[in-house]
mmCIF file of C-alpha atoms in Angstrom:
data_model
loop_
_atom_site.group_PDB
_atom_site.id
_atom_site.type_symbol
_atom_site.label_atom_id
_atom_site.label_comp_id
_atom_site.label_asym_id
_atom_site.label_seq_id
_atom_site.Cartn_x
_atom_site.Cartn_y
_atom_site.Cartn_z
ATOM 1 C CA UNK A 817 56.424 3.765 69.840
ATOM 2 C CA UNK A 818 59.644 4.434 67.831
ATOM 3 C CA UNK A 819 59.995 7.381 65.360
ATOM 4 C CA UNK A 820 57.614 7.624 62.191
ATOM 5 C CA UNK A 821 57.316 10.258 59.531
ATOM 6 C CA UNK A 822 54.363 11.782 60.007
ATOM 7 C CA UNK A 823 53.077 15.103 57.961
ATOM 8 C CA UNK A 824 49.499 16.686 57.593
ATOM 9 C CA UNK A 825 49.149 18.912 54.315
ATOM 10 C CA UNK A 826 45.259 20.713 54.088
ATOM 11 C CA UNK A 827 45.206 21.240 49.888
ATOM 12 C CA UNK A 828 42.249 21.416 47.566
ATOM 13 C CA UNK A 829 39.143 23.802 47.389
ATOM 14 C CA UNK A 830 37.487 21.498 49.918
ATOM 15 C CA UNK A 831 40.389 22.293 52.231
ATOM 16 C CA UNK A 832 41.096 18.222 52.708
ATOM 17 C CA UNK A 833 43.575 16.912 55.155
ATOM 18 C CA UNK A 834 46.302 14.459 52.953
ATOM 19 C CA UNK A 835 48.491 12.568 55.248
ATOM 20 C CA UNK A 836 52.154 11.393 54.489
ATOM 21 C CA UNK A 837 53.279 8.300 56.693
ATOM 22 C CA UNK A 838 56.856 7.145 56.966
ATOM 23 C CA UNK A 839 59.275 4.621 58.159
ATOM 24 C CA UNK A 840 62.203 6.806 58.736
ATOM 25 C CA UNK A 841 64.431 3.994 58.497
ATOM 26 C CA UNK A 842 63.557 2.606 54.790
ATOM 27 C CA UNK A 843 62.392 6.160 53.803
ATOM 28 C CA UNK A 844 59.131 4.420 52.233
ATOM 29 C CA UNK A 845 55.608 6.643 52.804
ATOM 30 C CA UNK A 846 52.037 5.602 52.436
ATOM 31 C CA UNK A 847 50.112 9.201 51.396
ATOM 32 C CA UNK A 848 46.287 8.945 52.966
ATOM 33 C CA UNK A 849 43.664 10.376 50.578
ATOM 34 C CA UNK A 850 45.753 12.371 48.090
ATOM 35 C CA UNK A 851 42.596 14.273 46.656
ATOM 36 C CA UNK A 852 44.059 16.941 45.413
ATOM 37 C CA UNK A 853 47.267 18.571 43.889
ATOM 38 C CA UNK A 854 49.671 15.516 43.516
ATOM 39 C CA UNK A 855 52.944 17.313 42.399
ATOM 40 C CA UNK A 856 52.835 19.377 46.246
ATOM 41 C CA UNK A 857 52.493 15.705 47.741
ATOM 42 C CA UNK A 858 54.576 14.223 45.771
ATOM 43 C CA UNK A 859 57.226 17.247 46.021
ATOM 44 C CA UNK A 860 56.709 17.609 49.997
ATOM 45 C CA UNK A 861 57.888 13.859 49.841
ATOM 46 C CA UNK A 862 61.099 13.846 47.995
ATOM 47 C CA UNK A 863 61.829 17.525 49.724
ATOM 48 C CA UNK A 864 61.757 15.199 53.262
ATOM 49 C CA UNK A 865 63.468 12.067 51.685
ATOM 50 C CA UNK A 866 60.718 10.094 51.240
ATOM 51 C CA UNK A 867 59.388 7.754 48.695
ATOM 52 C CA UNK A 868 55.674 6.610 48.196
ATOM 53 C CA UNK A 869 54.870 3.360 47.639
ATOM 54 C CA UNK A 870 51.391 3.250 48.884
ATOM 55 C CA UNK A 871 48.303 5.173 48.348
ATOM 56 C CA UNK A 872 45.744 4.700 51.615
ATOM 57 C CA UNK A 873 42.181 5.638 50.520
ATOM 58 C CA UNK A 874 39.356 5.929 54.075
ATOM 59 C CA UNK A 875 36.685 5.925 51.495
ATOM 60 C CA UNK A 876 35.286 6.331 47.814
ATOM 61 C CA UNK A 877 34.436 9.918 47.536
ATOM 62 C CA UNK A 878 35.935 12.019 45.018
ATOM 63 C CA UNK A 879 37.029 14.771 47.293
ATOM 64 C CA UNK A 880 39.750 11.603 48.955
ATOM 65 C CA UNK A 881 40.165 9.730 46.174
ATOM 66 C CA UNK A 882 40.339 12.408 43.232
ATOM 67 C CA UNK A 883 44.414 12.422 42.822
ATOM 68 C CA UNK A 884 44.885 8.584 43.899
ATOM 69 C CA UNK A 885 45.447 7.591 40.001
ATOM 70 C CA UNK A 886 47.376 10.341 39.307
ATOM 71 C CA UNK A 887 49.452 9.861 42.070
ATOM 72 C CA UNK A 888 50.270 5.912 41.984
ATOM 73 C CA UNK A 889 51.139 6.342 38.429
ATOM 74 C CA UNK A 890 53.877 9.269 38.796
ATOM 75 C CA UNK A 891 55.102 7.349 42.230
ATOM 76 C CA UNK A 892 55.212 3.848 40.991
ATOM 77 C CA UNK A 893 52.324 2.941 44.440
ATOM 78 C CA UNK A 894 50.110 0.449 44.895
ATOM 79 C CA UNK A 895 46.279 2.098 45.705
ATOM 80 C CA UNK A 896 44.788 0.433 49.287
ATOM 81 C CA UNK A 897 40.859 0.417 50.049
ATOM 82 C CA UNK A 898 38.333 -1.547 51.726
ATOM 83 C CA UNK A 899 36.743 -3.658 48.774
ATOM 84 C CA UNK A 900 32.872 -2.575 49.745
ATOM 85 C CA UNK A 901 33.927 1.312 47.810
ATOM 86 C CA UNK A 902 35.534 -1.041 44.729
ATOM 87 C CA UNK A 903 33.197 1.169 42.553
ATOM 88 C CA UNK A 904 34.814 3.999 43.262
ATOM 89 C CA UNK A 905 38.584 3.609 41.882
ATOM 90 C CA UNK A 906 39.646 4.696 38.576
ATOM 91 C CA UNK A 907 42.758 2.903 38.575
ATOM 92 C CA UNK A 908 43.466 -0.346 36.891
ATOM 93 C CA UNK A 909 43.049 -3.562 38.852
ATOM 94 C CA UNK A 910 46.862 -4.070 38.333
ATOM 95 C CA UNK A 911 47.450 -0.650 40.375
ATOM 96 C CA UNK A 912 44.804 -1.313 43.693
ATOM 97 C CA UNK A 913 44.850 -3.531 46.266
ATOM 98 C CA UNK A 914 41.837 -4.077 48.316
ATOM 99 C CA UNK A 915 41.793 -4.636 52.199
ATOM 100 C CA UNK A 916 40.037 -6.595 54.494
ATOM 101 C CA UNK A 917 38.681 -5.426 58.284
ATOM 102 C CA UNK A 918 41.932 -6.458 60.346
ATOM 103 C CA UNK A 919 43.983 -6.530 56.907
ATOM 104 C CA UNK A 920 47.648 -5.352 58.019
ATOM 105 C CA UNK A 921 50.239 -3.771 55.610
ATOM 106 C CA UNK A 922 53.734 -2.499 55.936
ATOM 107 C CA UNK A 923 55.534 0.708 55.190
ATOM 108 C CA UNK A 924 58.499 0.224 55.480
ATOM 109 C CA UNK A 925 58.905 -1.838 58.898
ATOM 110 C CA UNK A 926 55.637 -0.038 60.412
ATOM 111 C CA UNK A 927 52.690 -1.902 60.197
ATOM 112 C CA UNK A 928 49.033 -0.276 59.376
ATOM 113 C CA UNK A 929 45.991 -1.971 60.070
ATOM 114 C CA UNK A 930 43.054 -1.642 58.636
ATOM 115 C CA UNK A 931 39.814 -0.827 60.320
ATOM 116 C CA UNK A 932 36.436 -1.444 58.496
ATOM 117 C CA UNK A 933 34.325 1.140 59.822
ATOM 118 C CA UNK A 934 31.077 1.584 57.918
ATOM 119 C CA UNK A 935 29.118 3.875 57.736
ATOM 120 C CA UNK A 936 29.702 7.396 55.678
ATOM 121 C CA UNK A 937 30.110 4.844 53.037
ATOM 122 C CA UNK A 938 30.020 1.001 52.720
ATOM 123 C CA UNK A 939 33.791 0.433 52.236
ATOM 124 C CA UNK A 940 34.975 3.325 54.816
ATOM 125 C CA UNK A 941 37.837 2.395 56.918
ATOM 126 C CA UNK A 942 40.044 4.055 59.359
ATOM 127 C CA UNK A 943 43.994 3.286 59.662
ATOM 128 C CA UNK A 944 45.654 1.998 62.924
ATOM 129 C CA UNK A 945 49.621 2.650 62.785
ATOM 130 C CA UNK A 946 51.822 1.157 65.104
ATOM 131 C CA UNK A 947 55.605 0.608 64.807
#
């Protein structure tokens, strides 16, 4: 496997795990459930050279998905989720995409796939990246 960008932040009362994922190459990140306090994401990103373009949401629940509109709107990113936790979004139509079991999408060069994996909700999914 060649390099990625790969950071863990634990933020919010809940103490939730928020992901950054990077092509180091492109500098382009995906951030994984951005729950909670968007301007430490967003600042953690620039500080490492990094810009978001996507927004990767495992499942509907609030305590993942609670900074996702926030945070595509001050990044300029598309939101990603299964389509079975639709319900769930705030953002406009315009700003979400939503993925299909075996979907693939690229940050950067380094393709994520995504995993449908019912269960703690209808539309849960896990992320398989590979570059």
């Amino acid at each position: 496997m060649s390099d990625i960008y790969f950071k863990q932040l634990e933020l919010g009362p809940m103490a939730n795990f928020v992901y950054l994922i990077g092509d180091p190459a492109t500098h382009e990140a995906a951030v994984v459930d951005p729950a909670w306090d968007t301007a430490r994401i967003l600042k953690t990103a620039d500080k490492d050279g990094f810009k978001i373009r996507h927004v990767l949401l495992t499942h509907g629940h609030p305590d993942h998905i609670g900074g996702a509109e926030e945070l595509a709107a001050k990044a300029g990113a598309t939101v990603y989720m299964h389509e079975a936790d639709a319900s769930w979004l705030g953002v406009s139509k315009t700003q979400a995409r939503f993925l299909k079991d075996g979907e693939v999408l690229k940050v950067g060069e380094t393709p994520i796939t995504c995993l449908h994996t019912p269960g703690h909700t209808p539309g849960s999914v896990c992320f398989l990246v590979d570059s």
